PDB file of C-alpha atoms in Angstrom:
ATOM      1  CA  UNK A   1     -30.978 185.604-202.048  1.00  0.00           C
ATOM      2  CA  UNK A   2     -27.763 184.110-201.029  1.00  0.00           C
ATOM      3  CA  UNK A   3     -25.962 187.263-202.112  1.00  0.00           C
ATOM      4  CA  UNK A   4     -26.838 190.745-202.021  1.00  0.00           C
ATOM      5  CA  UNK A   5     -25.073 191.392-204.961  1.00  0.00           C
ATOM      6  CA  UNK A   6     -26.405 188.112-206.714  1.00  0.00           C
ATOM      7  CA  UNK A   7     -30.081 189.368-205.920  1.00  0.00           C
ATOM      8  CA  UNK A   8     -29.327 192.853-207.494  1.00  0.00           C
ATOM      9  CA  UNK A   9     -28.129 191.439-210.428  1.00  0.00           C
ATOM     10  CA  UNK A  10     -31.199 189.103-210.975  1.00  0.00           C
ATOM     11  CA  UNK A  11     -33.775 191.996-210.077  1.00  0.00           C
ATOM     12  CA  UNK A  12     -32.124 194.077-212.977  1.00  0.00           C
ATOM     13  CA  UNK A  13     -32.404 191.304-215.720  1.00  0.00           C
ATOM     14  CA  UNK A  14     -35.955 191.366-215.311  1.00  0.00           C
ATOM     15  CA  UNK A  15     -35.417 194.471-216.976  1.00  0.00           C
ATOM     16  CA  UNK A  16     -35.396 194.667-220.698  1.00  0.00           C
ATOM     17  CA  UNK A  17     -34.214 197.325-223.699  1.00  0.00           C
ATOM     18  CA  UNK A  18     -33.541 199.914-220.588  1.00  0.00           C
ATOM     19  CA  UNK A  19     -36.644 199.291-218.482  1.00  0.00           C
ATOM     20  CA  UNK A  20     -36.744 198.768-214.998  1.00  0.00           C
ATOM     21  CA  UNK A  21     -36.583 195.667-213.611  1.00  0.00           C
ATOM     22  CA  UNK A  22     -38.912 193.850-210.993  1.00  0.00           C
ATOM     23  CA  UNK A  23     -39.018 191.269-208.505  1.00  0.00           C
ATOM     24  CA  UNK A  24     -40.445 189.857-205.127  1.00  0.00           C
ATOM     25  CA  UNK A  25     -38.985 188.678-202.151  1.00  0.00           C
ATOM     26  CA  UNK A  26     -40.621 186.969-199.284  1.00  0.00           C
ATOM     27  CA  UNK A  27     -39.087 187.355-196.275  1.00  0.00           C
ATOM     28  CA  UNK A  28     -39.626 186.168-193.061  1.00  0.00           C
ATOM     29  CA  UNK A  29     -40.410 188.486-189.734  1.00  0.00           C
ATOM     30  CA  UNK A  30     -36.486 187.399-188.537  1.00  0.00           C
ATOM     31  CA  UNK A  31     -35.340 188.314-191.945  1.00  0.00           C
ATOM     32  CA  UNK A  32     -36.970 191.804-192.529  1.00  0.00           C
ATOM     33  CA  UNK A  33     -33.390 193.008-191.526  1.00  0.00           C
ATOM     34  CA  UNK A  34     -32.491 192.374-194.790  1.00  0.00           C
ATOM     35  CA  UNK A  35     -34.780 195.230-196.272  1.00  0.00           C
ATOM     36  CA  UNK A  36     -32.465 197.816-194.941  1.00  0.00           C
ATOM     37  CA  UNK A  37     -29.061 195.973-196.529  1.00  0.00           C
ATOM     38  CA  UNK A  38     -31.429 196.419-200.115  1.00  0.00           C
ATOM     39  CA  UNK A  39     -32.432 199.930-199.342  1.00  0.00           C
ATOM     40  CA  UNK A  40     -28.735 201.088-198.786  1.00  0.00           C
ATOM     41  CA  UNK A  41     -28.137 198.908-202.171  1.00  0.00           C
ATOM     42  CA  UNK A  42     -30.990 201.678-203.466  1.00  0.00           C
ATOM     43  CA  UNK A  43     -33.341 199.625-204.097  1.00  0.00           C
ATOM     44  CA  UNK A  44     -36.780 200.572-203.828  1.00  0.00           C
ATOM     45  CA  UNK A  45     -39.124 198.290-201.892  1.00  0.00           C
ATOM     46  CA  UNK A  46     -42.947 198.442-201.845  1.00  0.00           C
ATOM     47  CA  UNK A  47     -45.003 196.055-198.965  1.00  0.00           C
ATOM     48  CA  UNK A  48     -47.799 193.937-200.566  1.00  0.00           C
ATOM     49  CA  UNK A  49     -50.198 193.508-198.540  1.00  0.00           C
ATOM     50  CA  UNK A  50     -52.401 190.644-197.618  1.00  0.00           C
ATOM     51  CA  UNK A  51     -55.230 191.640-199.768  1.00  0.00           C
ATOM     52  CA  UNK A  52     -53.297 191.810-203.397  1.00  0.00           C
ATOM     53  CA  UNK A  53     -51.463 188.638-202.196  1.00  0.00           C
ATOM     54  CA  UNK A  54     -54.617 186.903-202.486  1.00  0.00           C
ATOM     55  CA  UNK A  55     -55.978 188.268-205.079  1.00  0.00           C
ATOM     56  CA  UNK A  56     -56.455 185.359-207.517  1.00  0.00           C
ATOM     57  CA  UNK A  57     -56.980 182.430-205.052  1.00  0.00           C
ATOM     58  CA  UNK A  58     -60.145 182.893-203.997  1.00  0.00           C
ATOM     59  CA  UNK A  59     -60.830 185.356-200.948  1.00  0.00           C
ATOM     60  CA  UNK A  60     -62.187 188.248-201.485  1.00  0.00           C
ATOM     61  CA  UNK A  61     -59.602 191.250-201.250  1.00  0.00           C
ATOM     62  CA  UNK A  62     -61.075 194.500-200.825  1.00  0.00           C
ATOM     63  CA  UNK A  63     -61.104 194.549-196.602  1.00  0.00           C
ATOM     64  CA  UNK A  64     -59.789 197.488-194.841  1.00  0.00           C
ATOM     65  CA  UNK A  65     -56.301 196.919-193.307  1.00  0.00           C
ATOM     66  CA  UNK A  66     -57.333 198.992-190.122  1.00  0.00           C
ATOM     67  CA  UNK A  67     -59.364 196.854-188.782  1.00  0.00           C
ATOM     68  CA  UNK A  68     -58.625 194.038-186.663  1.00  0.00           C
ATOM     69  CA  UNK A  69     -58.724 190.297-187.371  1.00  0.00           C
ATOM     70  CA  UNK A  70     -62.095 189.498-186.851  1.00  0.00           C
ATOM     71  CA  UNK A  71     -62.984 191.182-190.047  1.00  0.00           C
ATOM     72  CA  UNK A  72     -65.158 188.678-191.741  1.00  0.00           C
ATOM     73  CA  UNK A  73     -63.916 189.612-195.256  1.00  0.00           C
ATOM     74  CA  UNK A  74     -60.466 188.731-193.734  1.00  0.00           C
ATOM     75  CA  UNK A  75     -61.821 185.776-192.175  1.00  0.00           C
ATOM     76  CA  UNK A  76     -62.896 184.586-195.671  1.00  0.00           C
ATOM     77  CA  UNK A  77     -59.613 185.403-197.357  1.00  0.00           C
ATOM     78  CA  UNK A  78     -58.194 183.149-194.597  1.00  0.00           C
ATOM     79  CA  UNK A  79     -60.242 180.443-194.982  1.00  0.00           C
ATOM     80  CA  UNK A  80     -59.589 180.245-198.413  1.00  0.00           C
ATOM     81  CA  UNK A  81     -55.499 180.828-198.025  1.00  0.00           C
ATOM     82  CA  UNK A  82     -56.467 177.683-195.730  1.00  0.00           C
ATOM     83  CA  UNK A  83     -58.370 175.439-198.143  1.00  0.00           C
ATOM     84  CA  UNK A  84     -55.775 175.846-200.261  1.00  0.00           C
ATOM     85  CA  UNK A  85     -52.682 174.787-198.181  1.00  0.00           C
ATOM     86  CA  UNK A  86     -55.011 171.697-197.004  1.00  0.00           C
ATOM     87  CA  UNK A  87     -55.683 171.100-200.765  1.00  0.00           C
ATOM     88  CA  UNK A  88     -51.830 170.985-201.840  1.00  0.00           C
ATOM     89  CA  UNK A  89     -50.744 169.313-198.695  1.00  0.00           C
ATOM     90  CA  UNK A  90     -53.194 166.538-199.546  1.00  0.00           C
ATOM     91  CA  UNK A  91     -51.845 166.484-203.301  1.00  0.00           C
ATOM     92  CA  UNK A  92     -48.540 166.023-202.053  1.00  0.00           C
ATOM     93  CA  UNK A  93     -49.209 163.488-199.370  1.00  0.00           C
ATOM     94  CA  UNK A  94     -50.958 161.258-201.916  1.00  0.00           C
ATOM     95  CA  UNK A  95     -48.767 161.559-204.552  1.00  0.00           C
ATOM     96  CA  UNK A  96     -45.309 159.839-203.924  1.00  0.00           C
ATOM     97  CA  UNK A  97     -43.459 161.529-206.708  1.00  0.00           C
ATOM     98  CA  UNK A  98     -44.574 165.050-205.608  1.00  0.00           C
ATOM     99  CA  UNK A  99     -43.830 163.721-201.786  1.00  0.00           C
ATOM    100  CA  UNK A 100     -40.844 162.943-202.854  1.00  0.00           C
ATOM    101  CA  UNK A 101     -39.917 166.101-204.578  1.00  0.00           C
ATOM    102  CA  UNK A 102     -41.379 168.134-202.142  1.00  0.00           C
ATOM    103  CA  UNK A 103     -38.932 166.412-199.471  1.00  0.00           C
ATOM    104  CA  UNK A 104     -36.036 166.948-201.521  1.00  0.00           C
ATOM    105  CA  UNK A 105     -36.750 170.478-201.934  1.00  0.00           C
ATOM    106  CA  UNK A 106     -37.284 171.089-198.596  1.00  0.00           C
ATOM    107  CA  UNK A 107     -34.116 169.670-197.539  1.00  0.00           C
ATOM    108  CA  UNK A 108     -32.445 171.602-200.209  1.00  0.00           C
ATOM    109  CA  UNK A 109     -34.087 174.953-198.370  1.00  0.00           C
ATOM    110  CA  UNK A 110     -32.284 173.961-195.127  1.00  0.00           C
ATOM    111  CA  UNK A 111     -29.357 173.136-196.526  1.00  0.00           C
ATOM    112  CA  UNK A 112     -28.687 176.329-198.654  1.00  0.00           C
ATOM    113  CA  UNK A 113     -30.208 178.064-195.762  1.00  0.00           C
ATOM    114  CA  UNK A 114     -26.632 177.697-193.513  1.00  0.00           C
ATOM    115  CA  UNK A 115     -24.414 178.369-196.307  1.00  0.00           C
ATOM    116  CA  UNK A 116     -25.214 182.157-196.122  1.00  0.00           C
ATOM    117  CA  UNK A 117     -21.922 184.461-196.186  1.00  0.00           C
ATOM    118  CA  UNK A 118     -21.061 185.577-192.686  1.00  0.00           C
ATOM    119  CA  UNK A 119     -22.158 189.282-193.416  1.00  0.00           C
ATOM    120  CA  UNK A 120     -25.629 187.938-194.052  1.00  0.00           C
ATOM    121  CA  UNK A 121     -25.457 185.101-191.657  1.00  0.00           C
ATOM    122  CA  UNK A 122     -26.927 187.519-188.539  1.00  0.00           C
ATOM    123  CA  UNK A 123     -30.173 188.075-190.579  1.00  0.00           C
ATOM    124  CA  UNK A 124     -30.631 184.612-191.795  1.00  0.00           C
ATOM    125  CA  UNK A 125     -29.325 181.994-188.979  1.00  0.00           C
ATOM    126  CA  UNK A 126     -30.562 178.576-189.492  1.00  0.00           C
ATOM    127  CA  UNK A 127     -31.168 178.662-186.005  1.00  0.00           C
ATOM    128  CA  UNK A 128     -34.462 181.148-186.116  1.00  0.00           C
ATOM    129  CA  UNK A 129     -35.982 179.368-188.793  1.00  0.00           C
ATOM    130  CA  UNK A 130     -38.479 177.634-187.806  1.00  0.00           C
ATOM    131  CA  UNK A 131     -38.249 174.061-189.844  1.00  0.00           C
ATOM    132  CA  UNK A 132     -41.717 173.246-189.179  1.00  0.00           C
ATOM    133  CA  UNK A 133     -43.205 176.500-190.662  1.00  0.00           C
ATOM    134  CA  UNK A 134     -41.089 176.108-192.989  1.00  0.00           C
ATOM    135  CA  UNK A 135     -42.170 172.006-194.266  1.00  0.00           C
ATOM    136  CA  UNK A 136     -45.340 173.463-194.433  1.00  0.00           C
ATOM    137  CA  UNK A 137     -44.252 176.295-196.766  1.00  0.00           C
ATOM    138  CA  UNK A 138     -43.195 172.775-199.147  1.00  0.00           C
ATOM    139  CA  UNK A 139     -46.622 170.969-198.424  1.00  0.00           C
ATOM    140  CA  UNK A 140     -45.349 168.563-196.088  1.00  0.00           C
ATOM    141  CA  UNK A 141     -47.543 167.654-193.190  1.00  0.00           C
ATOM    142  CA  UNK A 142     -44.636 164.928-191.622  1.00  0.00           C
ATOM    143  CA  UNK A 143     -43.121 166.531-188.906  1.00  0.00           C
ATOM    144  CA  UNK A 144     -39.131 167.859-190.144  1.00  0.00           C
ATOM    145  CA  UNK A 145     -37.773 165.235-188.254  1.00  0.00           C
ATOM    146  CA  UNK A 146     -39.520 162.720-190.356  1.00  0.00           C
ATOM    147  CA  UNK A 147     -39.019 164.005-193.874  1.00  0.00           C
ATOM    148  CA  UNK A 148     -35.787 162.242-194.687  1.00  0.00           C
ATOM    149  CA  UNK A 149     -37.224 159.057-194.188  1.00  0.00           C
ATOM    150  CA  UNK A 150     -39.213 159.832-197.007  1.00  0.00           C
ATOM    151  CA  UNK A 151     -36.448 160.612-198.820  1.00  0.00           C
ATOM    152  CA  UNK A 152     -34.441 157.389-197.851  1.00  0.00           C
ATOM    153  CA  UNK A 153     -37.381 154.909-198.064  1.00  0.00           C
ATOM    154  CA  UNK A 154     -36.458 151.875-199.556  1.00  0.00           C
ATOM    155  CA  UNK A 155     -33.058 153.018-199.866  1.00  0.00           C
ATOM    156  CA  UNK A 156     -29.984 151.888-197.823  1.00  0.00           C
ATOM    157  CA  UNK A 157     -27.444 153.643-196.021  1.00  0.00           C
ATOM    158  CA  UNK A 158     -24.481 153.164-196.841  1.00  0.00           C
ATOM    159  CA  UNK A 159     -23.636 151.709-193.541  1.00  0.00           C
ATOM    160  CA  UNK A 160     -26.295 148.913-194.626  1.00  0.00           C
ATOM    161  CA  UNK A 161     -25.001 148.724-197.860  1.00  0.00           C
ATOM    162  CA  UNK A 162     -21.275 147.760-196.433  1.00  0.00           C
ATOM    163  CA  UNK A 163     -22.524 145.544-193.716  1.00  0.00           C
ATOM    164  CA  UNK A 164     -25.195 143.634-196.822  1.00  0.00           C
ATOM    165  CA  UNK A 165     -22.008 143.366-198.548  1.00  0.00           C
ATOM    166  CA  UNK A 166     -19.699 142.053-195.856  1.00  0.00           C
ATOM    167  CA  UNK A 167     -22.274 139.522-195.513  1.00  0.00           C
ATOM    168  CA  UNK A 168     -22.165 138.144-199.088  1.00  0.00           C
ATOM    169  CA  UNK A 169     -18.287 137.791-199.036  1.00  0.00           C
ATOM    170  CA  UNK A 170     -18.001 136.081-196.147  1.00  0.00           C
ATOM    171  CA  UNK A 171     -20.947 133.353-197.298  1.00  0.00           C
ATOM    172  CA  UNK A 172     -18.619 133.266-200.251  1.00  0.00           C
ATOM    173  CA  UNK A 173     -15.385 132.588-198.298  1.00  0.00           C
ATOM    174  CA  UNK A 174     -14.627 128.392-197.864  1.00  0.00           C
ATOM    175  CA  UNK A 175     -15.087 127.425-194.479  1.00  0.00           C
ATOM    176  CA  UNK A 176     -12.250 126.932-191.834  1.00  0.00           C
ATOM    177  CA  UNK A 177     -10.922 123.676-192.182  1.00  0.00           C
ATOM    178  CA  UNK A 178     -10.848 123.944-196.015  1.00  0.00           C
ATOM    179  CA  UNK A 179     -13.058 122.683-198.451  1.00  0.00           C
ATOM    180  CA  UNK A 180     -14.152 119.017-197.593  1.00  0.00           C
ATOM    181  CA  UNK A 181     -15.991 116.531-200.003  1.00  0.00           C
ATOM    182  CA  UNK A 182     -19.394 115.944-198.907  1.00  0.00           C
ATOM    183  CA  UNK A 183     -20.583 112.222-198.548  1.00  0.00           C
ATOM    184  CA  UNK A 184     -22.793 111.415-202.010  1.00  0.00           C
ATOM    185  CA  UNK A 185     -21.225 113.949-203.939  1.00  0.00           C
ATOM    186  CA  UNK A 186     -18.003 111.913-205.157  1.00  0.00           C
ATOM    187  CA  UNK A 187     -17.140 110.264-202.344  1.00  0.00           C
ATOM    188  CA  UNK A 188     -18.500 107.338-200.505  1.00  0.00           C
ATOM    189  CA  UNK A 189     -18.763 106.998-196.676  1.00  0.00           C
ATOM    190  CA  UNK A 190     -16.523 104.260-195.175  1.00  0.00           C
TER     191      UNK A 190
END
């Protein structure tokens, strides 16, 4: 949410005829700051956790929180979160249109990412995003640094496009020394 305000609004037109409305927000660790701006805005939060997250894609959901990582229920709920990722990251490598729109979306993520009002701008700095974490998040396996290029392939800059065009007028331009009749076409040689 860009704005708290903006958020609130959206959250309560989810809400029809006088219900309640409902919504979900992921946030990352550096952003859970932001749960205490929405609980002084009274609104009431409830954690997901990992298990009703996954319910639906695959892993089994029913392991005890408590326990640590090496649960192998959790381990199979992992590996399937996993398969998954691998799954859509090779959709998107393969297919240049959803490349593509992945790439542009990304960008679009980091871009709208800095323009966060000052009051918000200590919970959600550009600079503790993590960009790579984040290109995954979009299904892109090319390192950040990489992605515009697959946004600019087989396009020019516009730097190129000037100095392309600078080229063409000056093939265009007559020569110094004016234009001079060429021997065999209307002239002959002496």
């Amino acid at each position: 949410p860009e704005d708290t305000e903006d958020y609130v609004h959206r959250v309560g037109r989810t809400g029809r005829m006088g219900r309640k409305g409902q919504g979900i927000v992921f946030l990352l660790s550096s952003e859970r700051e932001y749960l205490a701006v929405l609980h002084n805005r009274n609104i009431k939060l409830t954690q997901m956790h990992l298990s009703q997250m996954l319910q639906g894609i695959g892993g089994k959901t029913t392991f005890n929180r408590q326990k640590d990582s090496s649960d192998p229920l959790l381990a199979d709920a992992s590996r399937s979160v996993i398969a998954l990722q691998n799954q859509l990251e090779s959709l998107v490598k393969t297919d240049k249109t959803l490349n593509s729109l992945a790439a542009s979306s990304f960008q679009s993520f980091i871009r709208a990412y800095a323009t966060y009002p000052k009051a918000l701008k200590k919970i959600f700095h550009p600079k503790k995003l993590h960009v790579g974490h984040v290109a995954r998040a979009f299904a892109l396996r090319d390192h950040p640094s990489k992605i515009s290029d697959i946004l600019y392939s087989g396009k020019k800059t516009k730097k190129e496009q000037w100095k392309g065009s600078r080229r063409e007028r000056a093939n265009k331009q007559p020569q110094a020394g004016g234009n001079k009749l060429q021997p065999g076409k209307g002239e002959s040689e002496s």
